Structure formats: C-alpha cells, structure tokens
Amino acid sequence: MKKLLIIFVLLNLVGLGWLFPKEKANQEKTPKLHHQITVTATRIKTPSRETGASIIILTKEELLQTGEPLLIKALQKTAVVSIIQSGPPGTATSLFLRGSNSEHTLVMIDGVEVNDPISPARSFDLAHLLTQNIERVEILPGPQSTLYGSDALGGVINIITSPGEGSPHLDLSAQIGSWKTNQIHLASAGQWRRLAFSFSLTHFQDEGISAASTAYPGNKEKDGYANLSLSSRLDFTFSPTNKLTLFCRAMKTRTEIDNFGGPYGDDPNNLQKNHHLIARLQWQHFLLASRWEQLLAVNLVVNHRKNNNPSDDLHPDHSEQAYFKSWFLKLDWQHNLYFHPQNTLTFGLDYKKELGLSDYTALSPWGKTISIFPQQQARSWGFYLQDFLRLPPYFFCQVGFRWDHYLHFGSVLTYRLTPTVFWPATQTQLKLSLGSAFKAPSLYQLYAPPSFFGPIGNENLQPEKSRAWEIGLHQYLFKDKTHVGLTFFSQDYENLIQFDFLRGFINTGRARSQGWSIAIKTHLFHHLQLNCNYTHLRARDHQTSQSLLRRPAARLNLGVSYNLKEKLTASLWLNYYGSRWDTDYAHWPPRRVALSAFKLINLHFGYNFWSSCQIFLRLDNLLNEQYELIKGYGTYGFSIYLGIKSKISL
C-alpha cells in the first residue's frame, strides 16, 4: 500500500498542469507530434512515414528528459531493447534487440561500424557511451544486411552526433549524486561562416557497488568506474555542391570488476582499461544540378583493452594479465540518383578490412596458462542497390539487395522489401517488411588457437543467416496529436555459430524470435505528453525448445512528461522487465533458473532559473527495488542525483 501511495503522489505531481485555469490552457494550442526524419532506414534522409520498416528514434530532447548520463539507461526506455549488465556502470553490457543475440546488432556511431573485431563474437559493449553531444539515436530492428552488410543480423543502432548550428555557444553542466557519482561536461557548438562545429568533453566517475552482488556472501568491495569521452564534428561547406565532414570520438575508461557473480566472486584489484578511437571523414558532392549525390567516406576504429588482475590476500595464488587490440578500416562510396521526384536510386561499393590480436597469461595452483592470438585479418567487398518508389501520399516502397564477398567463405546475397500504404481520409498506415541478413564469423571464431582440451577456432565456418517479416498498423488521431502503432514480427536464425567442447566452433544453432509490440504517443494537452511502449517476445532455441536466456517475455515502458512555460519540466518513467531464464554457475553442474520480474520507477525534474541556466534532480529506482539483470550480479537501489547546466553565448 505504501508503494501504491508513493506512485499516486508522483503521478499527481507530474499532472499538476491540469489544475491550471482552463481559460489560459485553451489559449495555447496543443502541439502536434513531429514526423521524424530517419537516415538509417534507407541511407538517405527519409520521413519515418515513408518506410515500411520499423524505426524507433530517440531525439536529443527525449534524451535530456530522461536525465540519464549513460546511453544504455536511456535505451532501456524502448521496449524493443533489453539490456543486461554484469554490475555497476562500466561493466560488460549486452543488448538484445527483439531477442537477437548481442553480437547480432550492428552498432554505428555517425555511420561508423564500431563492433569490435577482437571480441569473441564481434559485438560492441555499449557500457561506455555517454548521452552528451548526441543528436539522436535511431533503432532499426530486423535484418538490415542489405544496406549495412555483416553484423546487422538482428538490427542496427545508429548514434548520431549533434551538428553545429546557430551562433557559437558554450554549454556547461555538472552533477553529483549517490554512489559518489560526479560528472562534468563542457561543450561548444555553432556556425562561423562556412564552418559548422560541435565539440564535447565529458568526465564521468562513480564509486559503484560490488559487481558480484552483496546479496551473496563474500562480496563487500565496491567496483568503481571512470570515463573520459571526447566527441567532435566539423562540417566545412566549400560550395553548395561540396561539403567535407569530419567525425571523431575518443573514449578512455577505467573499470573495476569482479571475478564472477554469486557467492565469493569479489576481487579487490581486478581492473580493466579501455581506449577507443572512432573517426570518419566524408566528402559530399552533387552533380547534374544536384540530381546525383556522391558520398565518399573513410572510417577508422581502433580498440585497445587491457585487463590486470594481480594476486591479492583473497587470491594469493591467482593472477591474470591480458590485452586485446583491434583495427577496423572501411571505404564507402555511395551514390544517390534523384532523377525523378517519385523515384530515388541508391547504390554503392564498400571495402572492409579488420585486424585483431590478443595475449592472455594466468597463474594458478594448477600452473601457468598462456593463450596467444597472433594478428589475424579479414577482408570483404560489398555492393548494394536500393530503389525508393514514392507515390505520395498513398504508397511508398523500398526494394534492395546486396552482394558481399569474403576471402574465407565466399559470397552472400541478401535482400529487403519494405512497402507501406497510407490512407489520408482515416490517417491509417499499413507497413510491411521482408528481408534477409547474414553475419560473418569473427576473427576469434575462425582463428582462435587450440587449448589443451581440443580445437577452438574453425576456418571452415560459414556465415550465420536470418530471414524475417513484420507487419504493422499505425493510426494517427486527434489531428496528429496521437499516434498508435501495432507491429507483429517473426525472425528465424540458422547456421548459428556455437561452441562444442570436442570440435570447437561449429555452425549448428537454429532459433526463432517472434512477438508483437505496441507504441502509443500522445500530446493531447499542451503541457502533458504520454509515451507508452510494450513488447511481448517469444525467443526459443530450436534444438532444445527452451527459451533463450536473459530475454524477458514482457517489456513495458510508460513515461509521462510535463512542461510548464519552459520553466518547470518533469518526467516520470515506469520500466518493467518480465521474468526470464538465466544460468546459475554457483552450482555444479550449472542449472537454469528463473529471474523474477521487476519494475523501476524513475523521476526527473528540471527548473530553468533563466533561459540559459537550469538545475535538475533525478531520482532512480524510487521504490528501491531489489533485482538482478544477470544471476549473481549487483544492481543499484534507490539513487538521487542533482545537477546544473548553463548555456553561454559567445
């Protein structure tokens, strides 16, 4: 009853706008919902209404409303995404997009593919990305290899840096809070003649909690985290037909971790350090009276990860040292032909090269273990083609295919079809998407050296593949002030790479992910906005007929945002995770266990003293819910954060 009372009071606080005089409220027009522009869905700027693919967009304003400094926390506000983490900020993170494996989601930053070539399955750890200087995040579930090649087996997440706009200005912010959290942010952006610039520098740090949950014996030591991130974007317009753009993002992190989750998993000096560099140089050129657009880009990603775990009083006979290095280079030449207003043809060529190496040494009472992964590389060439047909306002369709060639397994052909039909009289839209995708074996899966027990790497591996369909019905109501979308989806995976203790990595797995989702967004009142999204998921392993681990069957997000005269802003979020299966390694043999469902309620307040200065308050996990994302690992209880931010014109 006490919890229900707290929820009731908070809902009424957010809804105070209804208590203001009706006469004044009626004088102000209720804003319409914006029809967002996507780049990821088609590789060109496209209104989301004009594509049959599902697309979820988190705008800069929505990221600010959450008040979250870490991007993974903001992504949890979308029900198509489930995120797990092995402890406090900075620890290893996995993302499941509509139930797909973490490595089956291609993560891009400003169009640069950032999945790590030296990680075992070539995934990307989102734990270190901060929300500062992000213009928007585009989430595209389902197979997307037709436009983006390998790794887009289950979907794409594209994180886009804020461009420089308007007169030059300086942004400053700072916050402190629970777990000795502190963050300082400095940014500058604007336009000067032909140059548009955006620059951001952020330092985030907290003391953390024990990564191995304190609910189990032997886990008392806190695991802290520090992150220094730099991002920049420069756009130089030489002429109306020529523009050069440089993106750059660098991260330096320090994470304290534990040996494992569960009883006595604590380790007082297990440390991981990461260095990441992400860069893109792009030239945009228009020909034939701007009917032929060319985008020539060079992408570079460098990753360096180091683990150091010397012996200590709790583990006098154990120590570990390891380092992992990888490089990724991509050349992309994209062409867009706008020869007719009702048809756009997009095609291009790309070349990818990746390298990786690692070294691991461990000491234990059983002796010394050394595992050296010498530098290996993979190269590929790809050609993609997409035709975009427009018959406004009734019909839009994208159809495309892609051909990729890899030196170690040959060629792959993928396709995608995304038609959509719109009825203006009823403001109803029907969306359909069909497609296929693949994922090439990682360097580790191909070339990992054998162990004492047998082989690990397998140079005869073939790519993983998937096929999927989805159908969606969207309704716009109350003069575009409300949007309701219902989507059914199904995706089959085959040739999945799994590890066999006798044969190493082999192509043997099959799985299916299917379900439905509903999203409601309404702006019926001038000061009040409601966001609700729910996903029901059934993800199963075809071989065992068991549910895939750590995927909740039900995910719900409910958000209420309130804005009074640009002075007071408040947002209340309910985040619900349904029950899911995990593995308990504290027992031998390991066994499947069910993790309980849980709900998190977060509240964010902002108050503008002046147009250029705001203080904000964030309350996380208001009900102090005790829960686990991964069996044996800790999560935060009730937390409070206070901050201030200011904008200064230059």
XYZ file of C-alpha atoms in Angstrom:
650
model
C 0.000 0.000 0.000
C 2.862 2.362 0.798
C 4.337 1.830 -2.664
C 0.993 2.496 -4.329
C 0.652 5.696 -2.326
C 4.070 6.898 -3.499
C 3.158 6.192 -7.131
C -0.144 8.037 -6.721
C 1.549 11.114 -5.278
C 4.185 11.187 -8.034
C 1.591 10.883 -10.786
C -0.293 13.807 -9.322
C 2.871 15.876 -9.116
C 3.511 15.307 -12.795
C -0.106 16.088 -13.617
C -0.258 19.467 -11.871
C -0.747 21.128 -15.253
C -4.387 20.049 -15.214
C -5.003 22.267 -12.181
C -4.243 25.496 -14.000
C -7.209 27.608 -15.155
C -8.898 26.271 -18.277
C -9.196 29.719 -19.813
C -5.435 30.021 -20.015
C -4.950 26.491 -21.197
C -7.404 26.928 -24.016
C -5.491 29.934 -25.307
C -2.472 27.761 -26.001
C -2.520 25.388 -28.920
C -1.710 21.768 -28.262
C 1.386 20.888 -30.319
C 1.302 18.155 -32.927
C 3.620 15.171 -32.908
C 6.630 15.591 -35.174
C 7.049 13.189 -38.088
C 10.682 12.280 -37.600
C 13.354 12.012 -40.252
C 15.456 8.863 -40.416
C 18.737 8.242 -42.202
C 19.457 4.693 -41.045
C 16.350 3.061 -42.570
C 17.206 3.992 -46.182
C 20.713 5.586 -46.093
C 19.120 8.880 -47.205
C 17.006 11.405 -45.306
C 13.510 9.928 -45.229
C 10.388 10.741 -43.183
C 9.635 7.723 -40.997
C 6.136 7.655 -42.530
C 7.648 6.799 -45.923
C 9.286 3.500 -44.982
C 7.719 0.133 -44.256
C 10.456 -0.700 -41.762
C 10.012 -0.215 -38.032
C 12.123 2.650 -36.761
C 12.441 3.948 -33.200
C 14.054 7.364 -32.792
C 15.270 8.838 -29.514
C 15.685 12.575 -30.020
C 18.022 14.910 -28.169
C 15.043 16.333 -26.264
C 13.935 12.850 -25.181
C 17.454 12.001 -24.012
C 17.507 15.201 -21.956
C 14.112 14.356 -20.442
C 15.470 11.101 -19.024
C 18.392 12.913 -17.370
C 20.495 9.784 -17.851
C 24.251 10.311 -18.354
C 24.734 6.753 -19.686
C 23.225 5.838 -23.042
C 22.314 2.283 -22.019
C 19.972 3.696 -19.368
C 18.205 5.840 -21.965
C 17.911 2.903 -24.387
C 16.020 0.960 -21.723
C 13.106 3.347 -22.317
C 12.351 1.435 -25.550
C 10.602 -1.914 -25.146
C 12.166 -3.483 -28.276
C 15.505 -3.360 -26.456
C 16.527 -5.439 -23.426
C 19.854 -4.605 -21.792
C 21.774 -6.610 -19.223
C 24.929 -5.615 -17.354
C 27.302 -7.511 -15.075
C 27.257 -4.964 -12.263
C 27.526 -1.163 -11.918
C 28.437 1.336 -14.695
C 31.325 0.324 -16.925
C 30.929 -3.436 -16.529
C 30.212 -5.658 -19.537
C 26.883 -4.975 -21.227
C 24.788 -6.961 -23.699
C 21.859 -5.700 -25.749
C 19.070 -7.897 -27.128
C 17.105 -6.268 -29.960
C 13.829 -8.168 -30.360
C 15.513 -11.160 -28.748
C 18.515 -11.373 -31.089
C 21.977 -12.059 -29.683
C 24.026 -9.042 -28.668
C 26.523 -9.662 -31.482
C 23.655 -9.707 -33.992
C 23.058 -5.966 -33.596
C 25.267 -3.682 -35.655
C 26.122 -0.558 -33.662
C 27.165 2.547 -35.576
C 28.311 5.972 -34.414
C 27.842 8.614 -37.117
C 27.613 5.815 -39.661
C 30.836 4.143 -38.463
C 30.525 0.444 -37.627
C 32.003 0.023 -34.147
C 31.523 -3.696 -33.387
C 34.875 -4.883 -32.010
C 36.720 -7.327 -34.344
C 38.676 -8.906 -31.457
C 35.687 -9.641 -29.212
C 34.828 -13.374 -29.369
C 31.642 -12.877 -31.426
C 32.403 -9.376 -32.787
C 29.943 -7.481 -30.601
C 30.048 -3.946 -29.187
C 29.929 -3.037 -25.497
C 27.592 -0.053 -25.067
C 28.610 0.423 -21.416
C 30.969 3.331 -22.141
C 28.786 5.585 -24.303
C 27.533 8.796 -22.693
C 24.460 10.760 -23.785
C 26.256 14.101 -24.136
C 26.518 15.572 -27.658
C 24.121 13.023 -29.157
C 21.581 14.488 -31.584
C 19.501 11.329 -31.845
C 19.610 7.537 -31.722
C 17.942 5.516 -34.480
C 16.981 1.911 -33.700
C 16.125 -0.284 -36.673
C 15.086 -3.833 -35.625
C 15.091 -6.772 -38.024
C 17.582 -7.946 -40.677
C 19.406 -4.982 -42.263
C 22.312 -6.555 -44.173
C 21.005 -5.226 -47.500
C 22.216 -1.742 -46.603
C 24.870 -2.457 -43.974
C 26.320 -5.924 -44.581
C 27.531 -8.274 -41.867
C 26.581 -7.981 -38.166
C 23.134 -6.472 -38.962
C 21.514 -9.877 -38.481
C 19.079 -8.680 -35.824
C 19.087 -4.924 -36.387
C 21.014 -1.653 -36.387
C 21.525 1.071 -33.790
C 22.929 4.320 -35.187
C 24.105 7.021 -32.742
C 24.348 10.439 -34.392
C 26.476 13.318 -33.063
C 24.917 16.766 -32.739
C 25.893 19.102 -35.609
C 27.000 22.685 -35.130
C 24.059 25.066 -35.557
C 23.284 28.725 -34.851
C 25.590 31.270 -33.269
C 28.587 29.866 -31.364
C 27.813 28.999 -27.749
C 29.250 27.191 -24.749
C 27.419 24.513 -22.722
C 28.494 23.682 -19.177
C 26.987 21.109 -16.828
C 27.861 19.237 -13.656
C 26.127 16.731 -11.413
C 26.742 14.799 -8.214
C 24.803 12.024 -6.561
C 24.568 8.624 -4.950
C 27.486 6.190 -5.028
C 29.801 9.243 -5.100
C 28.798 9.917 -8.684
C 30.147 13.065 -10.303
C 30.116 14.304 -13.865
C 31.499 17.408 -15.570
C 30.574 18.295 -19.131
C 31.952 21.015 -21.414
C 30.686 21.570 -24.947
C 30.802 24.195 -27.654
C 28.921 24.354 -30.939
C 27.813 26.768 -33.623
C 28.474 28.090 -37.097
C 31.102 30.533 -38.310
C 30.986 31.429 -41.979
C 31.315 28.133 -43.877
C 32.343 26.098 -40.843
C 29.903 24.345 -38.502
C 31.477 22.797 -35.405
C 30.436 20.699 -32.425
C 32.781 19.753 -29.586
C 32.127 17.898 -26.325
C 34.326 16.787 -23.416
C 32.845 14.778 -20.530
C 34.264 13.172 -17.411
C 32.069 10.703 -15.519
C 33.051 8.869 -12.343
C 31.401 6.895 -9.570
C 32.409 4.690 -6.654
C 29.934 1.998 -7.636
C 28.804 -1.100 -5.809
C 30.199 -4.609 -5.801
C 29.841 -6.133 -9.270
C 29.283 -9.501 -7.580
C 26.028 -8.904 -5.732
C 26.197 -8.147 -1.998
C 23.112 -10.351 -1.611
C 25.581 -13.266 -1.623
C 28.330 -13.909 0.945
C 31.876 -12.672 0.385
C 31.055 -9.599 -1.730
C 31.775 -6.296 0.024
C 34.308 -4.364 -2.072
C 32.942 -1.613 -4.337
C 33.792 -1.536 -8.036
C 34.197 1.999 -9.364
C 34.245 3.435 -12.846
C 35.812 6.428 -14.625
C 35.138 7.628 -18.166
C 36.726 10.457 -20.148
C 34.984 10.981 -23.500
C 35.657 13.402 -26.327
C 33.452 13.869 -29.377
C 33.628 16.368 -32.210
C 32.088 17.094 -35.572
C 33.257 19.565 -38.211
C 31.303 20.440 -41.364
C 33.002 22.680 -43.929
C 30.889 23.788 -46.895
C 33.158 24.681 -49.815
C 30.208 25.427 -52.104
C 26.523 24.488 -52.421
C 27.634 21.244 -54.075
C 30.672 20.315 -51.950
C 30.912 19.626 -48.224
C 33.567 17.922 -46.101
C 32.622 16.396 -42.732
C 34.890 15.021 -40.021
C 33.551 12.994 -37.093
C 35.770 11.941 -34.207
C 35.020 10.247 -30.888
C 37.548 9.016 -28.320
C 36.964 7.250 -25.003
C 39.283 6.352 -22.164
C 37.758 4.240 -19.382
C 38.801 2.507 -16.183
C 36.536 -0.200 -14.720
C 36.912 -2.224 -11.544
C 35.374 -5.675 -11.963
C 34.973 -8.920 -10.041
C 35.982 -12.458 -10.950
C 32.420 -13.744 -11.287
C 28.902 -13.244 -9.978
C 27.410 -15.000 -6.989
C 28.996 -16.094 -3.689
C 32.627 -15.045 -3.154
C 33.006 -13.565 -6.626
C 34.622 -10.425 -5.182
C 38.119 -9.355 -6.227
C 39.664 -6.165 -4.767
C 42.112 -5.403 -7.597
C 40.686 -6.750 -10.852
C 40.978 -3.837 -13.280
C 40.058 -3.267 -16.918
C 41.176 -0.293 -19.039
C 39.786 0.624 -22.457
C 40.852 3.055 -25.165
C 38.610 3.632 -28.190
C 39.077 5.859 -31.229
C 36.315 6.281 -33.826
C 36.767 8.556 -36.854
C 35.036 9.252 -40.156
C 35.999 11.591 -42.984
C 33.215 12.155 -45.514
C 33.041 14.147 -48.728
C 29.615 15.053 -50.127
C 29.406 16.146 -53.766
C 26.437 16.976 -56.020
C 26.440 16.734 -59.829
C 23.910 17.300 -62.623
C 22.010 20.135 -60.931
C 22.004 18.260 -57.606
C 20.347 15.191 -59.113
C 23.385 12.983 -58.480
C 24.746 12.913 -54.929
C 28.002 11.174 -54.035
C 29.182 10.348 -50.521
C 32.766 9.133 -50.253
C 33.763 8.123 -46.712
C 36.722 6.625 -44.861
C 36.011 5.052 -41.456
C 38.593 4.062 -38.851
C 38.066 2.319 -35.499
C 40.872 1.452 -33.059
C 40.268 -0.528 -29.848
C 42.733 -1.335 -27.082
C 41.598 -3.215 -23.988
C 43.833 -4.281 -21.097
C 42.996 -6.473 -18.098
C 45.194 -6.645 -15.000
C 44.361 -8.827 -12.004
C 47.413 -9.330 -9.741
C 47.346 -11.704 -6.794
C 45.888 -10.395 -3.512
C 45.146 -11.532 0.027
C 41.923 -13.234 -1.055
C 43.528 -14.871 -4.096
C 47.257 -15.277 -3.276
C 47.795 -17.994 -5.897
C 45.822 -16.442 -8.757
C 46.713 -13.668 -11.203
C 45.739 -12.696 -14.753
C 47.020 -10.323 -17.394
C 45.617 -9.783 -20.878
C 45.471 -7.273 -23.686
C 43.314 -7.103 -26.804
C 43.898 -4.869 -29.836
C 41.851 -4.403 -32.990
C 41.641 -2.110 -36.010
C 38.811 -1.655 -38.494
C 39.008 0.249 -41.783
C 36.161 0.860 -44.216
C 35.924 2.700 -47.535
C 32.383 3.501 -48.687
C 31.332 5.170 -51.939
C 27.587 5.833 -52.010
C 25.573 7.281 -54.896
C 22.047 8.710 -54.742
C 20.253 9.469 -58.018
C 17.319 11.905 -57.739
C 16.329 11.853 -61.410
C 12.592 11.888 -60.664
C 10.692 13.235 -57.626
C 8.927 9.880 -57.299
C 11.989 7.677 -57.522
C 15.416 7.645 -55.871
C 18.067 5.086 -56.716
C 20.785 4.416 -54.128
C 23.785 2.211 -54.833
C 27.336 1.909 -53.619
C 30.518 -0.026 -53.069
C 32.392 -0.657 -49.842
C 35.617 -2.311 -48.766
C 36.268 -3.522 -45.223
C 39.436 -4.685 -43.528
C 39.823 -5.677 -39.888
C 42.740 -6.885 -37.778
C 42.957 -8.239 -34.257
C 45.372 -9.785 -31.777
C 45.415 -10.701 -28.089
C 47.627 -12.121 -25.356
C 46.440 -13.810 -22.147
C 48.517 -15.100 -19.218
C 47.199 -16.610 -15.972
C 48.823 -18.147 -12.879
C 47.027 -20.568 -10.553
C 47.826 -23.534 -8.286
C 47.396 -25.710 -11.387
C 50.197 -23.922 -13.216
C 50.659 -21.218 -15.839
C 48.257 -20.718 -18.743
C 49.271 -18.793 -21.848
C 46.984 -18.106 -24.795
C 48.388 -16.029 -27.646
C 46.172 -14.982 -30.530
C 48.564 -13.740 -33.242
C 47.450 -10.946 -35.527
C 44.815 -12.119 -37.981
C 42.800 -10.223 -40.535
C 39.635 -10.419 -42.626
C 38.703 -8.513 -45.777
C 35.494 -8.122 -47.741
C 33.947 -6.243 -50.665
C 30.300 -5.327 -50.990
C 27.865 -3.839 -53.492
C 24.402 -2.598 -52.522
C 21.436 -1.306 -54.520
C 18.119 0.170 -53.366
C 15.223 1.630 -55.334
C 12.911 4.014 -53.449
C 9.496 4.498 -55.103
C 7.160 7.300 -53.956
C 3.510 7.745 -54.932
C 2.540 10.338 -52.312
C 0.550 10.365 -50.183
C -0.680 6.801 -50.710
C 2.226 4.440 -51.396
C 5.957 4.238 -50.670
C 8.291 1.297 -51.191
C 11.978 0.436 -50.879
C 13.367 -2.681 -52.520
C 17.029 -3.619 -52.469
C 19.695 -6.289 -52.490
C 23.337 -6.604 -51.513
C 26.221 -8.812 -52.584
C 29.193 -9.390 -50.251
C 32.355 -11.370 -50.874
C 34.672 -12.618 -48.091
C 38.023 -14.257 -48.711
C 37.496 -17.057 -46.178
C 33.997 -18.323 -47.089
C 32.862 -16.787 -50.395
C 29.829 -14.708 -51.349
C 26.476 -13.884 -49.745
C 23.371 -12.305 -51.313
C 20.744 -10.559 -49.159
C 17.507 -8.724 -49.955
C 14.922 -6.367 -48.416
C 11.403 -5.199 -49.347
C 9.599 -2.513 -47.288
C 6.323 -1.229 -48.788
C 3.860 0.989 -46.927
C 0.334 2.189 -47.754
C -1.291 5.309 -46.271
C -4.998 6.278 -46.285
C -5.238 10.081 -45.771
C -9.003 10.025 -45.141
C -8.626 7.942 -41.982
C -4.947 8.729 -41.241
C -4.219 4.985 -41.243
C -0.976 3.373 -42.367
C -0.072 -0.232 -43.136
C 3.604 -1.219 -43.068
C 5.268 -4.407 -44.295
C 8.884 -5.534 -44.238
C 10.568 -8.667 -45.594
C 14.294 -9.278 -45.533
C 17.334 -11.461 -45.023
C 20.688 -10.915 -43.352
C 23.986 -12.588 -42.506
C 26.845 -12.372 -40.041
C 30.384 -13.373 -40.972
C 32.406 -15.458 -38.468
C 34.592 -13.365 -36.172
C 38.381 -13.498 -36.161
C 38.317 -15.397 -32.864
C 35.791 -17.937 -34.130
C 37.933 -18.543 -37.201
C 41.486 -18.485 -35.848
C 41.487 -18.992 -32.054
C 44.400 -21.326 -31.177
C 43.560 -24.760 -29.722
C 43.594 -25.418 -25.993
C 44.724 -28.458 -24.001
C 41.208 -29.906 -24.364
C 40.876 -29.554 -28.135
C 40.284 -27.130 -31.035
C 38.608 -23.730 -30.655
C 38.814 -21.801 -33.930
C 37.432 -23.248 -37.157
C 38.496 -21.798 -40.518
C 35.691 -23.694 -42.287
C 32.905 -21.748 -40.588
C 30.103 -20.368 -42.750
C 28.139 -17.162 -42.076
C 25.131 -17.089 -39.773
C 21.893 -16.239 -41.592
C 18.410 -14.968 -40.831
C 15.100 -14.230 -42.551
C 12.309 -12.117 -41.112
C 8.973 -10.473 -41.739
C 6.954 -7.868 -39.904
C 3.616 -6.171 -40.429
C 2.477 -3.005 -38.696
C -0.706 -0.962 -38.444
C -0.405 2.708 -37.474
C -3.179 5.144 -36.659
C -2.887 8.924 -36.280
C -5.636 10.552 -34.203
C -6.838 13.941 -32.956
C -5.293 15.979 -35.765
C -1.886 14.322 -35.488
C -1.661 14.734 -31.715
C -1.773 10.988 -31.021
C -0.036 8.046 -32.682
C -0.791 4.364 -32.044
C 1.307 1.648 -33.694
C 0.865 -2.130 -33.532
C 3.539 -4.426 -35.027
C 3.785 -8.216 -35.374
C 7.197 -9.705 -36.163
C 8.956 -13.029 -36.662
C 12.606 -13.826 -37.389
C 14.329 -17.175 -37.994
C 18.053 -17.722 -37.405
C 20.050 -20.591 -38.855
C 23.661 -21.704 -39.135
C 24.315 -20.059 -35.759
C 27.887 -20.446 -34.538
C 28.106 -22.326 -31.240
C 30.965 -23.810 -29.240
C 31.420 -27.572 -28.931
C 33.984 -28.792 -26.374
C 35.195 -31.524 -28.733
C 35.097 -29.712 -32.094
C 35.409 -26.017 -31.218
C 33.202 -23.501 -33.023
C 30.710 -25.057 -35.457
C 27.627 -23.979 -37.433
C 24.824 -25.828 -35.701
C 22.377 -23.473 -33.985
C 18.834 -22.533 -35.014
C 16.472 -20.150 -33.239
C 13.289 -18.142 -33.704
C 12.250 -14.807 -32.241
C 8.651 -13.686 -32.647
C 6.128 -11.476 -30.931
C 4.262 -8.201 -31.104
C 4.701 -4.665 -29.870
C 2.504 -1.629 -29.377
C 3.545 2.012 -29.063
C 1.363 4.957 -28.049
C 2.465 8.563 -28.085
C 0.038 11.363 -27.350
C 0.217 15.115 -26.868
C -3.437 15.830 -26.126
C -2.684 18.589 -23.637
C -0.306 21.477 -24.186
C 1.860 20.729 -21.153
C 1.469 16.962 -20.960
C 2.832 14.154 -23.106
C 2.390 10.402 -22.687
C 4.668 7.692 -24.097
C 3.886 4.012 -23.753
C 5.556 1.062 -25.466
C 5.165 -2.656 -24.812
C 6.768 -5.720 -26.411
C 5.732 -9.338 -25.970
C 8.543 -11.670 -27.055
C 8.937 -15.410 -27.541
C 12.560 -16.310 -28.337
C 13.401 -20.017 -28.428
C 16.277 -22.336 -29.306
C 15.025 -24.784 -31.963
C 17.418 -27.518 -30.856
C 16.465 -27.562 -27.172
C 12.972 -25.999 -27.454
C 13.941 -23.823 -24.483
C 13.593 -20.062 -24.140
C 16.732 -18.098 -24.951
C 18.491 -16.855 -21.828
C 18.029 -13.374 -20.334
C 15.233 -12.301 -22.711
C 12.139 -11.108 -20.835
C 8.854 -12.252 -22.346
C 7.305 -8.885 -21.490
C 8.812 -5.385 -21.584
C 6.842 -2.258 -20.733
C 7.838 1.395 -20.617
C 5.426 4.103 -19.543
C 6.502 7.740 -19.479
C 4.684 10.953 -18.583
C 6.343 14.294 -19.367
C 5.197 17.713 -18.159
C 6.416 21.122 -19.306
C 5.180 24.404 -17.820
C 6.036 27.570 -19.758
C 9.595 26.366 -20.405
C 10.217 26.861 -16.674
C 9.432 23.561 -14.990
C 9.878 20.168 -16.619
C 9.149 16.817 -15.039
C 9.123 13.264 -16.353
C 8.099 10.044 -14.666
C 9.088 6.666 -16.112
C 7.941 3.147 -15.274
C 10.244 0.458 -16.665
C 9.027 -3.153 -16.365
C 11.055 -6.301 -17.083
C 9.179 -9.606 -17.163
C 10.554 -12.871 -15.819
C 13.328 -14.548 -17.806
C 15.679 -17.512 -17.656
C 19.362 -17.404 -16.738
C 22.135 -19.806 -15.707
C 23.290 -20.200 -12.104
C 27.014 -21.015 -12.162
C 27.247 -21.169 -8.361
C 26.069 -24.788 -8.582
C 27.689 -27.715 -10.321
C 26.621 -28.569 -12.856
C 25.256 -25.113 -13.760
C 21.464 -25.008 -13.838
C 18.760 -22.867 -15.421
C 16.989 -20.554 -13.005
C 14.146 -18.071 -13.397
C 14.859 -14.431 -12.583
C 11.907 -12.585 -11.094
C 10.120 -9.771 -12.880
C 10.791 -6.263 -11.592
C 9.751 -2.655 -12.127
C 11.769 0.538 -11.884
C 10.265 3.986 -11.360
C 12.436 6.993 -12.163
C 11.635 10.686 -11.799
C 13.390 13.678 -13.358
C 12.795 17.366 -12.514
C 14.256 20.407 -14.246
C 13.793 24.088 -13.377
C 15.006 26.988 -15.514
C 16.150 29.950 -13.422
C 16.872 31.831 -16.617
C 16.666 30.849 -20.245
C 20.334 29.864 -20.046
C 20.523 28.139 -16.645
C 18.766 25.040 -15.314
C 19.028 22.879 -12.208
C 17.837 19.292 -12.370
C 17.068 16.481 -9.970
C 16.925 12.786 -10.863
C 15.536 10.047 -8.640
C 16.169 6.473 -9.804
C 14.534 3.282 -8.547
C 12.139 5.189 -6.287
C 10.762 2.005 -4.725
C 14.273 0.657 -4.002
C 13.505 -2.487 -5.999
C 15.883 -5.413 -5.431
C 16.513 -7.211 -8.719
C 19.101 -8.934 -10.913
C 19.756 -8.424 -14.614
C 22.255 -11.309 -14.593
C 22.211 -14.046 -11.971
C 24.711 -13.205 -9.229
C 25.493 -9.606 -10.232
C 24.571 -6.423 -8.378
C 22.300 -3.538 -9.352
C 21.651 -0.104 -7.869
C 18.911 0.566 -5.338
C 17.345 3.980 -4.751
C 19.608 6.740 -6.100
C 19.434 10.528 -6.155
C 21.355 12.947 -8.396
C 21.482 16.745 -8.508
C 22.954 18.867 -11.269
C 23.144 22.220 -13.004
C 23.665 23.208 -16.626
C 24.123 26.508 -18.391
C 24.346 27.827 -21.940
C 26.550 30.842 -22.677
C 26.531 32.708 -25.988
C 29.963 33.508 -27.410
